[in-house]
Short mmCIF file of C-alpha atoms in Angstrom, two decimals:
data_model
loop_
_atom_site.label_atom_id
_atom_site.label_comp_id
_atom_site.label_asym_id
_atom_site.label_seq_id
_atom_site.Cartn_x
_atom_site.Cartn_y
_atom_site.Cartn_z
CA LYS F 2 8.12 -5.45 -22.68
CA ASN F 3 4.95 -4.09 -24.29
CA PRO F 4 4.99 -0.28 -24.01
CA VAL F 5 1.92 0.23 -26.21
CA TYR F 6 -0.19 -1.95 -23.90
CA CYS F 7 1.09 0.00 -20.89
CA GLN F 8 0.34 3.31 -22.59
CA ASN F 9 -3.19 2.15 -23.34
CA ILE F 10 -3.65 1.15 -19.69
CA CYS F 11 -2.55 4.64 -18.65
CA LEU F 12 -4.91 6.28 -21.14
CA LEU F 13 -7.74 4.16 -19.77
CA ALA F 14 -6.86 5.28 -16.24
CA LYS F 15 -6.85 8.92 -17.33
CA LEU F 16 -10.58 8.63 -18.03
CA PHE F 17 -11.24 8.04 -14.33
CA LEU F 18 -8.34 9.69 -12.46
CA ASP F 19 -8.27 13.49 -12.54
CA HIS F 20 -4.63 13.70 -11.43
CA LYS F 21 -3.35 11.15 -13.95
CA THR F 22 -0.78 12.90 -16.15
CA LEU F 23 1.78 10.31 -17.27
CA CYS F 24 0.51 8.26 -20.20
CA TYR F 25 3.33 7.73 -22.69
CA ASP F 26 6.62 7.68 -20.78
CA VAL F 27 6.13 4.18 -19.35
CA ALA F 28 9.62 2.74 -19.80
CA SER F 29 10.59 3.14 -16.13
CA PHE F 30 7.42 1.58 -14.71
CA TYR F 31 6.24 -1.93 -13.92
CA PHE F 32 2.53 -2.61 -14.42
CA TYR F 33 0.60 -5.19 -12.39
CA VAL F 34 -2.72 -5.81 -14.11
CA LEU F 35 -5.59 -7.63 -12.38
CA CYS F 36 -7.59 -9.76 -14.81
CA GLU F 37 -10.29 -12.38 -14.88
CA PHE F 38 -9.92 -15.20 -17.38
CA ASP F 39 -12.47 -17.45 -18.98
CA VAL F 40 -12.28 -19.52 -22.14
CA ALA F 41 -15.08 -17.66 -23.92
CA SER F 42 -13.82 -14.08 -23.56
CA GLY F 43 -10.18 -14.47 -22.53
CA TYR F 44 -8.64 -11.92 -20.16
CA ARG F 45 -10.79 -9.08 -18.86
CA VAL F 46 -9.07 -6.21 -17.05
CA PHE F 47 -10.46 -5.27 -13.63
CA GLY F 48 -7.77 -2.82 -12.58
CA TYR F 49 -4.03 -2.30 -12.16
CA PHE F 50 -1.30 -0.60 -10.24
CA SER F 51 2.03 0.69 -11.48
CA LYS F 52 5.36 0.99 -9.71
CA GLU F 53 8.35 3.00 -10.80
CA SER F 54 11.80 1.47 -11.18
CA PRO F 55 14.04 2.09 -9.33
CA ASN F 56 11.90 2.12 -6.20
CA THR F 57 10.70 5.57 -5.22
CA HIS F 58 7.21 4.66 -3.96
CA THR F 59 5.34 1.54 -2.94
CA MET F 60 2.89 2.32 -5.71
CA SER F 61 2.70 5.01 -8.38
CA CYS F 62 -0.86 4.67 -9.65
CA LEU F 63 -3.86 2.55 -8.68
CA LEU F 64 -7.08 2.06 -10.64
CA VAL F 65 -10.04 -0.27 -10.32
CA LEU F 66 -12.54 0.17 -13.13
CA PRO F 67 -15.84 1.66 -11.89
CA GLN F 68 -17.93 -1.43 -12.71
CA HIS F 69 -15.61 -3.55 -10.54
CA GLN F 70 -15.42 -1.27 -7.51
CA LYS F 71 -16.96 -2.32 -4.19
CA LYS F 72 -15.48 -5.78 -4.77
CA ARG F 73 -12.33 -5.15 -2.68
CA TYR F 74 -10.05 -5.37 -5.70
CA GLY F 75 -8.38 -2.12 -4.69
CA ARG F 76 -7.56 -3.61 -1.30
CA LEU F 77 -6.16 -6.70 -3.05
CA LEU F 78 -3.85 -4.57 -5.22
CA ILE F 79 -2.70 -2.52 -2.21
CA SER F 80 -1.97 -5.71 -0.28
CA LEU F 81 0.02 -7.07 -3.22
CA ALA F 82 2.03 -3.86 -3.53
CA TYR F 83 3.05 -4.00 0.13
CA LEU F 84 3.77 -7.73 -0.11
CA LEU F 85 6.21 -6.99 -2.93
CA ALA F 86 7.68 -4.19 -0.82
CA ARG F 87 8.33 -6.68 1.99
CA LYS F 88 9.94 -9.04 -0.49
CA THR F 89 12.41 -6.31 -1.44
CA ARG F 90 12.60 -4.83 2.09
CA PHE F 91 11.46 -1.43 0.80
CA ILE F 92 9.78 0.87 3.30
CA GLY F 93 7.65 3.24 1.30
CA THR F 94 4.41 5.02 0.66
CA PRO F 95 2.12 5.53 -2.34
CA GLU F 96 2.84 8.41 -4.66
CA ARG F 97 0.84 11.56 -4.06
CA PRO F 98 -1.61 13.07 -4.70
CA LEU F 99 -4.10 10.46 -3.52
CA SER F 100 -7.77 10.71 -4.35
CA ASP F 101 -10.16 10.81 -1.40
CA LEU F 102 -11.19 7.22 -2.13
CA GLY F 103 -7.56 6.18 -2.51
CA TYR F 104 -6.61 7.72 0.83
CA VAL F 105 -9.45 5.95 2.61
CA SER F 106 -8.35 2.63 1.05
CA PHE F 107 -4.71 3.06 2.04
CA LEU F 108 -5.58 4.26 5.55
CA SER F 109 -7.75 1.17 6.03
CA TYR F 110 -4.86 -1.09 4.97
CA TRP F 111 -2.36 0.75 7.18
CA THR F 112 -4.70 0.60 10.18
CA LYS F 113 -5.28 -3.13 9.91
CA ALA F 114 -1.59 -3.90 9.32
CA VAL F 115 -0.43 -1.80 12.27
CA CYS F 116 -3.15 -3.16 14.59
CA GLU F 117 -2.21 -6.73 13.69
CA GLU F 118 1.41 -6.05 14.65
CA LEU F 119 0.37 -4.34 17.87
CA GLN F 120 -1.87 -7.29 18.72
CA ALA F 121 0.86 -9.83 17.92
CA THR F 122 3.30 -8.05 20.25
CA HIS F 123 0.84 -7.28 23.06
CA PRO F 124 1.44 -6.66 25.96
CA LYS F 125 5.18 -6.17 25.45
CA GLY F 126 4.74 -3.62 22.69
CA ILE F 127 6.73 -2.73 19.59
CA THR F 128 8.79 0.23 18.48
CA ILE F 129 7.84 2.48 15.57
CA HIS F 130 11.14 1.46 13.98
CA ASP F 131 10.12 -2.21 14.05
CA LEU F 132 6.57 -1.44 12.94
CA CYS F 133 7.93 0.21 9.82
CA HIS F 134 10.30 -2.65 9.09
CA ARG F 135 7.72 -5.38 9.62
CA THR F 136 4.97 -3.76 7.56
CA CYS F 137 7.16 -1.77 5.12
CA ILE F 138 4.82 1.16 5.74
CA ARG F 139 6.52 4.55 5.87
CA ARG F 140 6.99 6.13 9.29
CA GLY F 141 4.68 9.06 8.57
CA ASP F 142 1.85 6.71 7.61
CA VAL F 143 2.42 4.58 10.72
CA LEU F 144 2.28 7.70 12.89
CA VAL F 145 -1.04 8.71 11.34
CA VAL F 146 -2.51 5.34 12.38
CA LEU F 147 -1.01 5.52 15.88
CA ARG F 148 -2.33 9.05 16.28
CA ASN F 149 -5.82 7.90 15.23
CA LEU F 150 -5.59 5.08 17.79
CA GLY F 151 -4.60 7.55 20.49
CA LEU F 152 -1.21 5.88 21.02
CA VAL F 153 0.87 8.96 20.14
CA THR F 154 0.01 12.58 20.81
CA ALA F 155 2.66 14.20 18.66
CA SER F 156 1.78 16.24 15.60
CA ALA F 157 2.73 13.51 13.14
CA ILE F 158 2.93 14.00 9.42
CA ASP F 159 -0.48 13.79 7.78
CA ALA F 160 0.08 11.29 4.98
CA HIS F 161 -2.84 12.73 3.02
CA ASP F 162 -1.38 16.20 2.70
CA VAL F 163 2.41 16.00 2.94
CA CYS F 164 4.89 14.32 0.67
CA VAL F 165 8.45 15.66 0.46
CA ASN F 166 11.20 14.26 -1.77
CA GLY F 167 9.19 11.29 -2.89
CA GLY F 168 7.91 10.56 0.59
CA ALA F 169 11.37 9.94 2.05
CA THR F 170 11.42 12.94 4.38
CA GLU F 171 9.87 12.52 7.83
CA ALA F 172 9.19 14.83 10.73
CA LYS F 173 12.33 15.17 12.83
CA ASN F 174 10.91 17.20 15.72
CA ASP F 175 7.54 15.54 16.23
CA GLY F 176 8.28 14.38 19.76
CA VAL F 177 8.17 10.69 18.91
CA ASN F 178 11.10 8.42 19.70
CA ASP F 179 11.22 5.59 17.17
CA ARG F 180 12.87 3.30 19.75
CA ASP F 181 10.19 3.71 22.43
CA LEU F 182 7.82 0.78 22.85
CA ILE F 183 4.25 1.37 21.70
CA ALA F 184 1.57 -0.83 23.26
CA ALA F 185 -2.21 -0.62 23.34
CA LYS F 186 -3.70 -0.81 26.84
CA ASP F 187 -6.85 -2.52 25.57
CA VAL F 188 -6.23 -5.37 23.14
CA SER F 189 -9.98 -5.57 22.45
CA LEU F 190 -9.68 -2.15 20.80
CA LEU F 191 -7.13 -3.60 18.39
CA ARG F 192 -9.45 -6.50 17.59
CA HIS F 193 -12.25 -4.01 16.95
CA HIS F 194 -10.15 -2.05 14.45
CA ILE F 195 -8.96 -5.22 12.72
CA GLU F 196 -12.56 -6.41 12.34
CA GLN F 197 -13.65 -2.95 11.23
CA HIS F 198 -11.10 -3.00 8.40
CA THR F 199 -11.79 -6.60 7.37
CA HIS F 200 -14.49 -7.41 4.84
CA PRO F 201 -16.00 -10.77 3.79
CA LEU F 202 -15.05 -9.97 0.18
CA ASP F 203 -11.38 -9.43 1.00
CA ILE F 204 -9.10 -11.58 -1.14
CA GLU F 205 -5.85 -12.63 0.48
CA VAL F 206 -2.71 -13.05 -1.59
CA ASP F 207 -1.44 -16.63 -1.34
CA VAL F 208 2.24 -16.02 -0.66
CA GLN F 209 3.10 -19.67 -1.29
CA ASN F 210 1.78 -19.44 -4.84
CA LEU F 211 3.29 -16.05 -5.61
CA ARG F 212 5.52 -16.30 -8.67
CA TRP F 213 7.43 -13.05 -8.88
CA ARG F 214 11.05 -12.21 -9.57
CA CYS F 215 12.44 -8.92 -8.39
CA ALA F 216 14.38 -7.01 -11.03
CA LEU F 217 15.98 -4.81 -8.37
CA PRO F 218 18.36 -5.62 -5.49
CA PRO F 219 16.85 -5.57 -1.98
CA HIS F 220 17.14 -2.28 -0.10
CA ASN F 221 19.66 -1.98 2.65
CA LEU F 222 17.58 -1.23 5.73
CA ARG F 223 19.07 0.56 8.67
#
């Protein structure tokens, strides 16, 4: 509703993101801006993420201003983006290229989310198909986590380097059957990874207080 504000946000991001190219054509994007409010100074921007409409990626751009980094705001915005993806039943991935810091942040989120699902379904296990649908994390990103955990040995897509057709294309001959059950032999290893990717400064999104209306119809998952 306010394209000039969105353009200014993009121009601000361009100061800190080398790969940021889109600054003026903002009509097809939604912007989620993280602010702090106090009576004296009003709203102060900490960071933002953008998402293209219609859905092509879980997130198009992510920025936390340098003076507000190391406060876990990036993790908060990533968590919110995937929460909105679950609301719309959209299995996706962030738009590439990712910065090195961005990749580390997303990989940390993916690892914790996947480990939590593996722990919740232990010892029975869970299929890759169900992991993707429960977390709304793209198959290639899930495989990267499972490969790091030593639960798959296939040459899965490296989410840092490969993105084909907006992230929709996956490896078809990677030797992984999406319907096979995946289960960790040692549940303590899952707890270790969950603790490793949890920080005291993490801010959880209160789903009960989320006030958000989707402008797009839910995706038809198969």
